[in-house]
Coordinates of C-alpha atoms in Angstrom, one line a residue:
Chain A
X775 CA 6.3 5.9 -100.2
X776 CA 3.6 8.2 -101.4
X777 CA 1.0 6.8 -98.9
X778 CA 2.6 8.7 -96.1
X779 CA 2.8 11.8 -98.2
X780 CA -0.9 11.7 -99.0
X781 CA -1.8 11.1 -95.3
X782 CA 0.5 14.0 -94.3
X783 CA -1.2 16.2 -96.9
X784 CA -4.7 15.2 -95.7
X785 CA -3.9 15.8 -92.0
X786 CA -2.3 19.1 -92.8
X787 CA -5.2 20.2 -94.8
X788 CA -7.8 19.2 -92.2
X789 CA -5.8 21.0 -89.5
X790 CA -5.6 24.1 -91.6
X791 CA -9.4 24.0 -92.4
X792 CA -10.5 23.3 -88.8
X793 CA -8.1 25.4 -86.9
X794 CA -6.9 28.3 -89.0
X795 CA -10.1 30.0 -89.8
X796 CA -9.1 32.9 -87.5
X797 CA -12.6 34.4 -87.8
X798 CA -15.1 32.9 -85.4
X799 CA -18.7 33.4 -85.9
X800 CA -20.9 34.0 -82.8
X801 CA -23.5 31.5 -83.7
X802 CA -25.0 30.8 -80.4
X803 CA -28.5 29.6 -81.1
X804 CA -31.4 32.0 -80.1
X805 CA -34.4 31.0 -78.1
X806 CA -37.9 31.6 -79.2
X807 CA -40.1 33.5 -76.6
X808 CA -42.1 31.0 -74.6
X809 CA -44.5 31.3 -71.7
X810 CA -43.1 30.0 -68.4
X811 CA -45.4 29.2 -65.5
X812 CA -44.9 31.7 -62.7
X813 CA -44.9 29.0 -60.1
X814 CA -42.0 27.1 -61.5
X815 CA -38.3 27.6 -61.6
X816 CA -37.5 29.3 -65.0
X817 CA -34.5 28.7 -67.2
X818 CA -32.6 31.6 -65.5
X819 CA -32.2 31.6 -61.8
X820 CA -30.4 33.5 -59.2
X821 CA -30.2 33.7 -55.4
X822 CA -32.8 36.4 -55.0
X823 CA -36.6 36.3 -54.8
X824 CA -38.2 35.0 -58.0
X825 CA -41.7 34.5 -59.3
X826 CA -42.1 31.0 -57.9
X827 CA -41.2 32.3 -54.4
X828 CA -43.7 35.1 -54.7
X829 CA -46.4 32.7 -55.8
X830 CA -45.7 30.3 -52.9
X831 CA -45.4 32.9 -50.2
X832 CA -48.5 34.9 -51.2
X833 CA -50.6 31.7 -51.4
X834 CA -49.3 30.6 -47.9
X835 CA -50.0 34.0 -46.4
X836 CA -53.5 34.2 -48.0
X837 CA -54.5 30.8 -46.5
X838 CA -53.2 31.8 -43.1
X839 CA -55.0 35.1 -43.1
X840 CA -58.3 33.6 -44.2
X841 CA -58.0 31.1 -41.4
X842 CA -57.6 33.8 -38.8
X843 CA -60.9 34.6 -37.0
X844 CA -60.0 38.2 -36.2
X845 CA -59.4 39.0 -39.9
X846 CA -61.8 36.8 -41.7
X847 CA -64.4 35.6 -39.1
X848 CA -66.2 38.8 -38.1
X849 CA -69.8 39.6 -38.9
X850 CA -68.8 43.1 -39.7
X851 CA -65.8 42.7 -42.2
X852 CA -62.8 44.6 -41.0
X853 CA -61.1 47.2 -43.3
X854 CA -57.6 46.2 -44.2
X855 CA -54.7 48.1 -46.0
X856 CA -52.3 45.9 -47.9
X857 CA -49.7 48.0 -49.9
X858 CA -46.0 48.5 -50.1
X859 CA -45.8 51.6 -47.9
X860 CA -44.7 49.8 -44.8
X861 CA -43.0 46.9 -46.3
X862 CA -39.2 47.2 -46.1
X863 CA -36.5 45.5 -48.0
X864 CA -33.5 45.0 -45.8
X865 CA -32.2 42.0 -47.8
X866 CA -29.5 41.7 -50.5
X867 CA -32.1 40.8 -53.1
X868 CA -33.3 43.5 -55.4
X869 CA -37.0 43.1 -55.6
X870 CA -40.0 45.3 -56.5
X871 CA -42.0 44.9 -53.3
X872 CA -45.3 45.7 -55.1
X873 CA -44.9 42.2 -56.8
X874 CA -45.6 40.8 -53.3
X875 CA -48.1 43.2 -51.9
X876 CA -50.2 43.6 -55.1
X877 CA -50.4 39.8 -55.5
X878 CA -51.4 39.3 -51.9
X879 CA -54.0 42.0 -52.0
X880 CA -55.6 40.8 -55.2
X881 CA -55.5 37.1 -54.3
X882 CA -56.8 37.8 -50.8
X883 CA -59.5 40.1 -52.2
X884 CA -60.8 37.4 -54.5
X885 CA -60.6 34.6 -52.0
X886 CA -62.0 36.5 -49.0
X887 CA -65.3 37.0 -50.8
X888 CA -66.4 39.9 -48.7
X889 CA -64.9 38.7 -45.4
X890 CA -62.4 41.6 -45.5
X891 CA -62.7 45.0 -47.1
X892 CA -59.6 46.4 -48.6
X893 CA -58.8 50.1 -48.3
X894 CA -57.1 51.5 -51.4
X895 CA -54.9 53.9 -49.5
X896 CA -52.3 53.8 -52.3
X897 CA -55.0 55.5 -54.5
X898 CA -56.0 58.1 -51.8
X899 CA -55.0 61.0 -54.0
X900 CA -57.1 59.7 -56.9
X901 CA -60.1 59.3 -54.6
X902 CA -59.6 62.8 -53.1
X903 CA -59.6 64.3 -56.6
X904 CA -62.9 62.6 -57.5
X905 CA -64.5 63.6 -54.2
X906 CA -63.5 67.2 -54.9
X907 CA -65.0 67.1 -58.4
X908 CA -68.3 65.7 -56.9
X909 CA -68.4 68.3 -54.2
X910 CA -67.6 71.2 -56.4
X911 CA -70.5 70.3 -58.7
X912 CA -68.3 69.6 -61.7
X913 CA -69.6 66.0 -61.7
X914 CA -72.7 64.6 -60.1
X915 CA -72.7 62.6 -56.8
X916 CA -72.5 59.1 -58.4
X917 CA -75.0 56.3 -57.6
X918 CA -73.9 54.7 -54.3
X919 CA -73.5 57.1 -51.4
X920 CA -71.7 60.1 -49.9
X921 CA -69.4 59.8 -46.9
X922 CA -67.8 62.4 -44.8
X923 CA -64.3 61.1 -45.4
X924 CA -62.4 58.3 -47.1
X925 CA -62.3 55.0 -45.3
X926 CA -60.1 54.6 -42.2
X927 CA -58.4 51.2 -41.8
X928 CA -58.8 48.8 -38.9
X929 CA -55.7 46.8 -39.9
X930 CA -52.6 47.5 -41.9
X931 CA -50.0 45.1 -43.3
X932 CA -46.4 45.7 -42.6
X933 CA -43.4 43.5 -43.2
X934 CA -39.8 43.1 -43.9
X935 CA -37.5 41.1 -46.2
X936 CA -34.2 40.2 -44.7
X937 CA -31.4 37.9 -45.9
X938 CA -28.2 36.2 -44.8
X939 CA -25.6 35.5 -47.4
X940 CA -22.7 33.1 -47.1
X941 CA -20.0 31.8 -49.5
X942 CA -17.5 29.0 -49.5
X943 CA -14.3 30.8 -50.5
X944 CA -12.6 28.0 -52.3
X945 CA -15.5 26.9 -54.6
X946 CA -17.4 30.2 -54.4
X947 CA -20.5 28.3 -53.8
X948 CA -23.0 30.9 -52.5
X949 CA -26.1 30.5 -50.4
X950 CA -28.7 33.0 -49.4
X951 CA -31.4 32.7 -46.7
X952 CA -34.3 34.9 -47.5
X953 CA -36.8 35.6 -44.8
X954 CA -40.0 37.5 -45.4
X955 CA -42.2 38.4 -42.5
X956 CA -45.8 39.7 -42.8
X957 CA -47.7 41.2 -39.8
X958 CA -51.1 42.8 -39.5
X959 CA -51.3 45.7 -37.2
X960 CA -54.4 47.0 -35.4
X961 CA -54.1 50.6 -36.4
X962 CA -56.0 51.8 -33.3
X963 CA -54.6 49.7 -30.6
X964 CA -51.1 48.9 -32.0
X965 CA -51.4 45.2 -31.4
X966 CA -50.4 42.6 -34.0
X967 CA -53.4 40.5 -34.8
X968 CA -51.8 38.1 -37.3
X969 CA -48.3 37.3 -38.5
X970 CA -46.8 35.0 -41.0
X971 CA -43.3 34.1 -42.2
X972 CA -41.9 32.6 -45.3
X973 CA -38.3 31.4 -45.6
X974 CA -36.3 29.8 -48.3
X975 CA -32.6 29.3 -48.9
X976 CA -30.9 29.0 -52.3
X977 CA -27.5 27.9 -53.3
X978 CA -25.6 28.5 -56.6
X979 CA -22.2 28.4 -58.1
X980 CA -21.1 30.2 -61.2
X981 CA -19.1 28.5 -64.0
X982 CA -15.4 28.4 -63.2
X983 CA -14.7 30.5 -66.3
X984 CA -16.6 33.4 -64.7
X985 CA -15.0 33.2 -61.3
Chain B
X1187 CA 26.9 -5.3 -114.2
X1188 CA 27.9 -2.0 -115.7
X1189 CA 24.3 -1.4 -116.7
X1190 CA 22.9 -2.1 -113.2
X1191 CA 25.0 0.4 -111.4
X1192 CA 23.6 3.6 -113.0
X1193 CA 20.0 2.2 -112.2
X1194 CA 20.9 1.8 -108.5
X1195 CA 22.3 5.3 -108.4
X1196 CA 19.2 6.6 -110.1
X1197 CA 16.8 4.8 -107.6
X1198 CA 18.8 6.2 -104.7
X1199 CA 18.6 9.8 -106.1
X1200 CA 14.8 9.3 -106.6
X1201 CA 14.5 8.2 -102.9
X1202 CA 16.3 11.3 -101.8
X1203 CA 14.1 13.6 -103.9
X1204 CA 10.9 11.9 -102.6
X1205 CA 11.9 12.2 -99.0
X1206 CA 12.9 15.8 -99.5
X1207 CA 9.5 16.5 -101.0
X1208 CA 7.7 14.8 -98.1
X1209 CA 9.7 16.7 -95.5
X1210 CA 9.2 19.9 -97.4
X1211 CA 5.4 19.2 -97.3
X1212 CA 5.5 18.4 -93.6
X1213 CA 7.5 21.6 -92.7
X1214 CA 5.2 23.6 -94.9
X1215 CA 2.2 22.4 -92.8
X1216 CA 4.1 23.2 -89.6
X1217 CA 4.9 26.7 -90.9
X1218 CA 1.3 27.4 -91.9
X1219 CA 0.0 26.0 -88.6
X1220 CA 2.5 28.1 -86.6
X1221 CA 1.4 31.1 -88.6
X1222 CA -2.2 30.5 -87.7
X1223 CA -1.5 30.6 -84.0
X1224 CA -0.4 34.2 -83.8
X1225 CA -2.7 37.1 -83.0
X1226 CA -6.0 37.3 -81.1
X1227 CA -9.1 35.7 -82.5
X1228 CA -11.2 37.9 -84.7
X1229 CA -14.9 37.8 -84.1
X1230 CA -17.7 38.3 -86.6
X1231 CA -19.6 41.6 -86.7
X1232 CA -23.3 41.5 -87.1
X1233 CA -25.1 43.9 -89.5
X1234 CA -27.8 45.9 -87.7
X1235 CA -31.5 45.5 -88.5
X1236 CA -33.6 48.6 -89.4
X1237 CA -34.9 48.9 -85.8
X1238 CA -31.4 48.9 -84.4
X1239 CA -30.2 51.4 -87.0
X1240 CA -33.0 53.7 -86.0
X1241 CA -32.0 53.4 -82.3
X1242 CA -28.4 54.3 -83.2
X1243 CA -29.5 57.2 -85.3
X1244 CA -31.7 58.6 -82.5
X1245 CA -28.8 58.8 -80.1
X1246 CA -26.5 61.8 -79.6
X1247 CA -23.1 61.6 -81.3
X1248 CA -21.2 60.6 -78.2
X1249 CA -23.4 57.5 -77.7
X1250 CA -23.8 56.4 -81.3
X1251 CA -20.5 54.3 -81.3
X1252 CA -21.4 52.5 -78.1
X1253 CA -24.9 51.5 -79.3
X1254 CA -23.4 50.5 -82.7
X1255 CA -21.0 48.2 -80.9
X1256 CA -23.8 46.8 -78.7
X1257 CA -25.8 45.7 -81.8
X1258 CA -22.9 44.6 -83.9
X1259 CA -20.8 42.6 -81.5
X1260 CA -23.5 40.2 -80.4
X1261 CA -24.0 38.1 -77.3
X1262 CA -20.3 37.6 -76.5
X1263 CA -19.8 41.3 -75.7
X1264 CA -23.4 42.2 -74.8
X1265 CA -22.7 42.7 -71.0
X1266 CA -19.6 44.7 -71.7
X1267 CA -21.3 47.0 -74.2
X1268 CA -24.4 47.4 -71.9
X1269 CA -22.0 48.4 -69.1
X1270 CA -20.5 51.1 -71.4
X1271 CA -24.0 52.2 -72.7
X1272 CA -25.5 52.2 -69.2
X1273 CA -22.7 54.4 -67.6
X1274 CA -22.6 56.8 -70.6
X1275 CA -26.4 57.2 -70.5
X1276 CA -26.1 57.9 -66.8
X1277 CA -23.4 60.5 -67.3
X1278 CA -25.5 62.3 -69.9
X1279 CA -28.5 62.2 -67.5
X1280 CA -30.6 59.7 -69.3
X1281 CA -31.6 57.7 -66.3
X1282 CA -34.3 55.5 -67.8
X1283 CA -31.9 54.2 -70.5
X1284 CA -29.2 53.8 -67.9
X1285 CA -31.5 51.7 -65.7
X1286 CA -32.6 49.5 -68.6
X1287 CA -29.0 48.8 -69.6
X1288 CA -27.7 48.2 -66.1
X1289 CA -30.7 46.0 -65.2
X1290 CA -29.8 43.7 -68.0
X1291 CA -26.2 43.7 -66.9
X1292 CA -27.2 42.8 -63.4
X1293 CA -29.4 40.0 -64.6
X1294 CA -26.5 38.6 -66.5
X1295 CA -24.2 39.0 -63.5
X1296 CA -26.6 37.6 -61.0
X1297 CA -27.9 34.7 -63.0
X1298 CA -26.2 31.4 -63.2
X1299 CA -26.3 29.7 -66.5
X1300 CA -25.1 26.2 -65.6
X1301 CA -24.8 24.9 -69.2
X1302 CA -23.6 28.0 -71.0
X1303 CA -22.0 26.9 -74.3
X1304 CA -19.6 29.9 -74.6
X1305 CA -18.3 29.2 -71.1
X1306 CA -17.7 25.5 -72.0
X1307 CA -15.8 26.7 -75.1
X1308 CA -13.6 29.1 -73.1
X1309 CA -12.6 26.2 -70.8
X1310 CA -11.6 24.2 -73.9
X1311 CA -8.1 24.0 -75.1
X1312 CA -9.0 25.2 -78.5
X1313 CA -10.6 28.5 -77.7
X1314 CA -9.2 31.5 -76.0
X1315 CA -10.7 33.0 -72.8
X1316 CA -12.1 35.9 -74.8
X1317 CA -14.5 33.4 -76.4
X1318 CA -16.7 33.4 -73.3
X1319 CA -19.6 35.8 -72.8
X1320 CA -18.3 38.7 -70.9
X1321 CA -19.5 39.0 -67.3
X1322 CA -16.7 41.2 -66.1
X1323 CA -14.1 40.9 -63.4
X1324 CA -15.3 41.3 -59.8
X1325 CA -14.4 45.1 -59.7
X1326 CA -16.4 45.6 -62.9
X1327 CA -19.4 43.7 -61.5
X1328 CA -19.2 45.6 -58.2
X1329 CA -19.2 48.9 -60.2
X1330 CA -22.3 47.8 -62.1
X1331 CA -24.1 47.3 -58.8
X1332 CA -22.6 50.6 -57.6
X1333 CA -24.2 52.6 -60.5
X1334 CA -27.5 50.7 -60.3
X1335 CA -27.6 51.4 -56.6
X1336 CA -27.0 55.2 -57.2
X1337 CA -30.0 55.1 -59.6
X1338 CA -32.1 53.5 -56.9
X1339 CA -30.9 56.1 -54.4
X1340 CA -32.0 58.9 -56.8
X1341 CA -35.5 57.4 -56.8
X1342 CA -35.6 57.2 -53.0
X1343 CA -35.8 53.4 -53.2
X1344 CA -33.3 52.8 -50.3
X1345 CA -34.1 49.1 -49.9
X1346 CA -33.1 48.2 -53.4
X1347 CA -30.3 50.7 -53.3
X1348 CA -28.8 48.9 -50.3
X1349 CA -29.5 45.5 -51.9
X1350 CA -27.6 46.7 -54.9
X1351 CA -24.6 47.9 -52.9
X1352 CA -24.6 44.6 -50.9
X1353 CA -24.4 42.6 -54.1
X1354 CA -21.5 44.8 -55.1
X1355 CA -19.7 44.0 -51.9
X1356 CA -20.4 40.3 -52.4
X1357 CA -18.8 40.4 -55.9
X1358 CA -15.7 41.8 -54.2
X1359 CA -15.8 39.0 -51.7
X1360 CA -14.7 36.7 -54.5
X1361 CA -11.2 38.1 -54.3
X1362 CA -8.6 35.4 -53.7
X1363 CA -6.4 37.6 -51.5
X1364 CA -8.1 37.4 -48.1
X1365 CA -7.0 40.9 -47.0
X1366 CA -8.7 42.4 -50.0
X1367 CA -12.0 40.7 -49.7
X1368 CA -15.0 42.9 -49.4
X1369 CA -12.9 46.0 -49.1
X1370 CA -14.9 48.1 -51.5
X1371 CA -15.2 51.0 -49.1
X1372 CA -17.6 53.2 -51.2
X1373 CA -20.1 50.3 -51.3
X1374 CA -20.0 50.0 -47.5
X1375 CA -20.5 53.8 -47.2
X1376 CA -23.5 53.8 -49.6
X1377 CA -25.1 50.7 -48.0
X1378 CA -24.8 52.6 -44.7
X1379 CA -26.3 55.8 -46.2
X1380 CA -29.2 53.8 -47.7
X1381 CA -29.9 52.0 -44.4
X1382 CA -29.7 55.3 -42.6
X1383 CA -32.2 56.9 -44.9
X1384 CA -34.7 54.1 -44.7
X1385 CA -34.6 54.3 -41.0
X1386 CA -32.5 51.2 -40.2
X1387 CA -29.9 52.9 -38.1
X1388 CA -28.6 49.6 -36.7
X1389 CA -27.8 48.4 -40.2
X1390 CA -26.3 51.7 -41.0
X1391 CA -24.0 51.5 -37.9
X1392 CA -22.8 48.1 -39.0
X1393 CA -21.9 49.3 -42.5
X1394 CA -20.2 52.4 -41.1
X1395 CA -18.2 50.4 -38.6
X1396 CA -16.9 48.3 -41.6
X1397 CA -16.2 51.5 -43.5
X1398 CA -14.3 52.9 -40.5
X1399 CA -12.2 49.8 -40.4
X1400 CA -11.3 50.2 -44.1
X1401 CA -10.9 54.0 -44.1
X1402 CA -10.0 55.1 -40.5
X1403 CA -9.8 58.8 -41.6
X1404 CA -13.3 59.0 -43.1
X1405 CA -15.8 61.4 -41.6
X1406 CA -19.0 59.4 -41.3
X1407 CA -22.3 61.0 -42.5
X1408 CA -24.1 62.7 -39.6
X1409 CA -27.8 62.4 -38.9
X1410 CA -28.3 65.9 -40.2
X1411 CA -26.7 65.2 -43.6
X1412 CA -29.3 65.0 -46.3
X1413 CA -27.3 65.4 -49.5
X1414 CA -24.9 62.9 -50.9
X1415 CA -22.5 63.9 -53.7
X1416 CA -20.6 61.4 -55.7
X1417 CA -17.7 62.7 -57.7
X1418 CA -15.5 60.7 -60.0
X1419 CA -12.0 61.4 -61.4
X1420 CA -9.7 59.8 -64.0
X1421 CA -10.0 57.0 -66.4
X1422 CA -10.6 53.3 -66.1
X1423 CA -8.0 50.7 -65.1
X1424 CA -6.7 48.8 -68.1
X1425 CA -6.3 45.0 -68.6
X1426 CA -3.3 43.8 -70.5
X1427 CA -2.2 40.3 -71.6
X1428 CA 1.4 39.8 -70.5
X1429 CA 3.9 36.9 -70.7
X1430 CA 4.8 34.5 -73.5
X1431 CA 1.6 33.7 -75.4
X1432 CA -0.2 36.6 -73.7
X1433 CA -1.7 34.3 -71.1
X1434 CA -1.1 36.4 -68.0
X1435 CA -3.8 39.0 -67.2
X1436 CA -2.3 42.2 -65.7
X1437 CA -3.8 45.5 -64.7
X1438 CA -2.5 49.0 -65.3
X1439 CA -3.8 52.3 -64.1
X1440 CA -5.7 54.4 -66.6
X1441 CA -3.6 57.0 -68.5
X1442 CA -3.9 60.5 -70.0
X1443 CA -5.5 62.2 -67.0
X1444 CA -4.2 64.6 -64.4
X1445 CA -7.0 65.1 -61.9
X1446 CA -7.1 63.1 -58.7
X1447 CA -8.7 65.5 -56.3
X1448 CA -12.3 66.8 -56.3
X1449 CA -14.3 69.4 -54.4
X1450 CA -17.8 70.9 -54.6
X1451 CA -18.8 74.5 -54.3
X1452 CA -22.2 75.7 -53.3
X1453 CA -22.9 79.3 -52.4
X1454 CA -19.7 80.6 -50.8
X1455 CA -18.7 77.2 -49.4
X1456 CA -16.2 74.8 -50.9
X1457 CA -15.8 71.3 -49.5
X1458 CA -13.1 68.8 -50.5
X1459 CA -14.5 65.5 -51.5
X1460 CA -13.1 62.4 -49.7
X1461 CA -11.4 60.0 -52.1
X1462 CA -13.2 56.9 -50.8
X1463 CA -12.4 54.4 -53.5
X1464 CA -9.5 53.7 -55.9
X1465 CA -11.0 51.6 -58.7
X1466 CA -7.6 50.6 -60.0
X1467 CA -6.6 49.2 -56.6
X1468 CA -9.8 47.2 -56.6
X1469 CA -9.0 45.8 -60.0
X1470 CA -5.4 44.9 -59.3
X1471 CA -5.8 43.4 -55.8
X1472 CA -8.3 40.8 -56.9
X1473 CA -5.7 38.0 -56.9
X1474 CA -5.9 34.8 -59.0
X1475 CA -8.9 33.6 -60.8
X1476 CA -10.2 30.1 -61.4
X1477 CA -9.9 30.8 -65.1
X1478 CA -6.2 31.6 -64.6
X1479 CA -5.7 28.0 -63.6
X1480 CA -7.5 26.9 -66.7
X1481 CA -5.3 29.2 -68.8
X1482 CA -2.2 27.9 -66.9
X1483 CA -3.3 24.4 -67.9
X1484 CA -3.5 25.4 -71.5
X1485 CA -0.1 27.0 -71.4
X1486 CA 1.4 23.9 -69.8
X1487 CA -0.3 21.8 -72.5
X1488 CA 0.9 24.1 -75.2
X1489 CA 4.5 24.0 -74.0
X1490 CA 4.4 20.2 -73.7
X1491 CA 2.9 19.7 -77.1
X1492 CA 5.3 22.2 -78.6
X1493 CA 8.3 20.5 -77.1
X1494 CA 7.2 17.0 -78.3
X1495 CA 6.5 18.5 -81.8
X1496 CA 9.9 20.3 -82.0
X1497 CA 11.8 17.3 -80.7
X1498 CA 10.2 14.9 -83.2
X1499 CA 10.6 17.2 -86.2
X1500 CA 14.2 18.0 -85.4
X1501 CA 14.9 14.3 -85.0
X1502 CA 14.1 13.8 -88.7
X1503 CA 16.8 16.3 -89.6
X1504 CA 19.3 14.4 -87.4
X1505 CA 22.2 12.9 -89.4
X1506 CA 21.8 9.4 -88.1
X1507 CA 18.2 9.2 -89.1
X1508 CA 19.1 10.6 -92.5
X1509 CA 22.0 8.1 -92.7
X1510 CA 19.7 5.3 -91.7
X1511 CA 17.1 6.4 -94.2
X1512 CA 19.7 6.5 -97.0
X1513 CA 21.0 3.1 -96.0
X1514 CA 17.7 1.3 -95.7
X1515 CA 15.9 2.7 -98.8
X1516 CA 12.1 3.3 -98.8
X1517 CA 11.3 2.0 -95.4
X1518 CA 13.7 4.3 -93.7
X1519 CA 12.4 7.3 -95.6
X1520 CA 8.8 6.5 -94.7
X1521 CA 9.8 6.1 -91.0
X1522 CA 11.5 9.5 -91.1
X1523 CA 8.4 11.1 -92.7
X1524 CA 6.1 9.3 -90.2
X1525 CA 8.1 10.6 -87.2
X1526 CA 8.0 14.1 -88.8
X1527 CA 4.2 13.7 -89.2
X1528 CA 3.7 13.0 -85.5
X1529 CA 5.8 15.9 -84.7
X1530 CA 3.8 18.1 -87.0
X1531 CA 0.6 16.9 -85.4
X1532 CA 2.0 17.8 -81.9
X1533 CA 3.0 21.2 -83.3
X1534 CA -0.5 21.6 -84.7
X1535 CA -2.0 20.8 -81.2
X1536 CA 0.4 23.3 -79.7
X1537 CA -0.3 26.0 -82.3
X1538 CA -4.1 25.6 -81.8
X1539 CA -4.1 25.7 -78.0
X1540 CA -5.1 29.3 -77.2
X1541 CA -4.2 30.4 -73.7
X1542 CA -4.5 34.1 -74.4
X1543 CA -6.1 36.0 -71.5
X1544 CA -9.2 38.0 -71.9
X1545 CA -8.4 41.7 -71.9
X1546 CA -11.8 43.1 -72.5
X1547 CA -12.6 45.8 -70.0
X1548 CA -15.2 48.5 -69.0
X1549 CA -13.4 51.5 -70.4
X1550 CA -15.7 54.3 -69.2
X1551 CA -15.1 53.6 -65.5
X1552 CA -13.3 56.2 -63.4
X1553 CA -10.0 55.9 -61.6
X1554 CA -11.2 57.2 -58.2
X1555 CA -14.6 57.8 -56.5
X1556 CA -14.9 60.7 -54.1
X1557 CA -17.8 61.4 -51.8
X1558 CA -19.3 64.3 -49.8
X1559 CA -22.3 64.3 -47.5
X1560 CA -23.7 67.5 -46.1
X1561 CA -26.8 69.2 -44.7
X1562 CA -28.5 71.1 -47.4
X1563 CA -31.7 73.1 -47.5
X1564 CA -33.7 72.9 -50.7
X1565 CA -33.6 76.2 -52.5
X1566 CA -30.5 77.0 -54.5
X1567 CA -29.8 73.4 -55.4
X1568 CA -26.9 73.9 -57.7
X1569 CA -23.4 72.7 -57.0
X1570 CA -20.2 73.0 -58.9
X1571 CA -17.6 70.3 -59.0
X1572 CA -14.0 71.4 -59.4
X1573 CA -11.0 69.1 -60.0
X1574 CA -7.3 69.5 -59.4
X1575 CA -4.1 67.5 -59.8
X1576 CA -1.6 66.2 -57.3
X1577 CA 0.2 69.6 -57.2
X1578 CA -3.1 71.3 -56.3
X1579 CA -3.5 73.0 -59.6
X1580 CA -7.2 73.4 -60.5
X1581 CA -8.2 72.0 -63.8
X1582 CA -10.9 74.5 -64.8
X1583 CA -11.7 72.9 -68.1
X1584 CA -13.1 69.9 -66.1
X1585 CA -15.4 71.8 -63.8
X1586 CA -19.1 71.0 -64.0
X1587 CA -22.2 72.4 -62.5
X1588 CA -25.2 70.3 -61.7
X1589 CA -28.5 70.4 -59.8
X1590 CA -29.1 68.3 -56.8
X1591 CA -32.3 66.1 -57.1
X1592 CA -34.3 65.7 -53.9
X1593 CA -36.7 62.8 -53.3
X1594 CA -40.0 62.7 -51.3
X1595 CA -38.1 62.5 -48.0
X1596 CA -36.0 65.6 -48.8
X1597 CA -32.9 63.5 -49.3
X1598 CA -30.7 64.9 -52.1
X1599 CA -28.3 63.3 -54.5
X1600 CA -25.9 64.5 -57.1
X1601 CA -23.5 62.6 -59.4
X1602 CA -20.6 64.3 -61.1
X1603 CA -17.9 63.0 -63.3
X1604 CA -14.7 64.7 -64.5
X1605 CA -14.7 62.8 -67.8

């Protein structure tokens, strides 16, 4: 007779303890800071352009540019501008374009080993200020040389990021095609001497609880 | 013989008392469990560390409470509190802080955490929807992209501004009601404006065509227009939990505000702003959510468990069971208590199934967004926003004056809010 009573008591107490706290502690475990390689998919991903995409696209463009005889096969190395001033983002991905152009310029500069000369037009104001100081006699003329003007460029990089989004209405599975085009323009003649393209498509679906 | 009879009577009385005690225990548990099920879940508050306290202390009085909530409510409300902080910082002109807060919000909205523990819990029968980490409803996510886009616009970064507005439009594309998908008109207008200012007229035309479809009476920005003014009126839509068990999420328009018209004055001119977006309409036309189906499932389970529980516990009070128990001695009593125990277990399941809808919402949002575009020569760059009610009475106490900021391309922007 008392067995059932004890079981009832036990079940009741367990239910009360486990279910009736009424005060939940947000005890989601933290995560220690860790280095993540830039060329791999990190723990957090979205549909936009991420570090592994930037790594892969700049490596591909660099190889392609170095294999181009007009850009990298001349006895007199051409002067090239690679910056973000003519790189347009028409996509739905929020991205700092300098992440792409800076990486491309630096990687290419290291790998080209003198086969191309890079004009730092993005630092033109800084150069102008130093030239003015030299010419005004505030500082001496430096050790290399004097030129009439800053360097003019033979080629300039321009490009575009565009995208196409689609979504399955029922499941809210989303995909995004990202297409990044790079083109090198002859700044005297207006011809395109080299072009490259990088495309990738991503798909993701958020948890049902957030839809 | 005469000695045995009183013993039998005593044993029978003992049985009755034992059974009554058992049933009393059982009903006591049921009462406690039922009591536990009422009211929303309360969540732990974290104490702030010295660094967080110094941040709170460094903020103006109007922002202190928002930062305090951000640090003390933890991960579960982080996105919500960052939305509040980001928008308030923006209203007070602290753009860097606003960017930092909104960037974190967008990271959370745009990222997919496939194995999020809190989301798994919110799907579970034993946790309410409010357990999940807040990511906002589509209108709130769209508005987060809207404000981040405005900040990009102010910096003259039209590419990322447009990307931001496009993402806002896509959040709205999740609406279940087809006619209300991607109808966030202000985002189409701003995406068009961004495209126009970065020299992509074909993209601008596409956005403006969509805008014209949604708002046939809108006057599109002309090529000469170089200033964009965004004016906001009213207070945020509210989320309420309706229905038995508070499982149904409903929206109500914000209250305690009169203004619903806006205009800007510069020099001798006054231009009425076009009310391009009704935020409450966006909130309330979203349609059903996937999570509503989950909650419906919980409600259905709760009802079933509750019915089983009530039936079994009421059966033990039924006269024929009592009569059977009395006639069969101990075994009948135990059967009665056992049935009651199953009933209590079912009631416990029901009591602990929490279908309550999540009513957390971004409270600093406006009710309506108005817009003006105009040609403007840099010089006297100050504009005054005035607000009036439906009757046309001007509400002078809400008027605000602000400077237009011009970027390198001589494109100006000003953001004004009545609240």
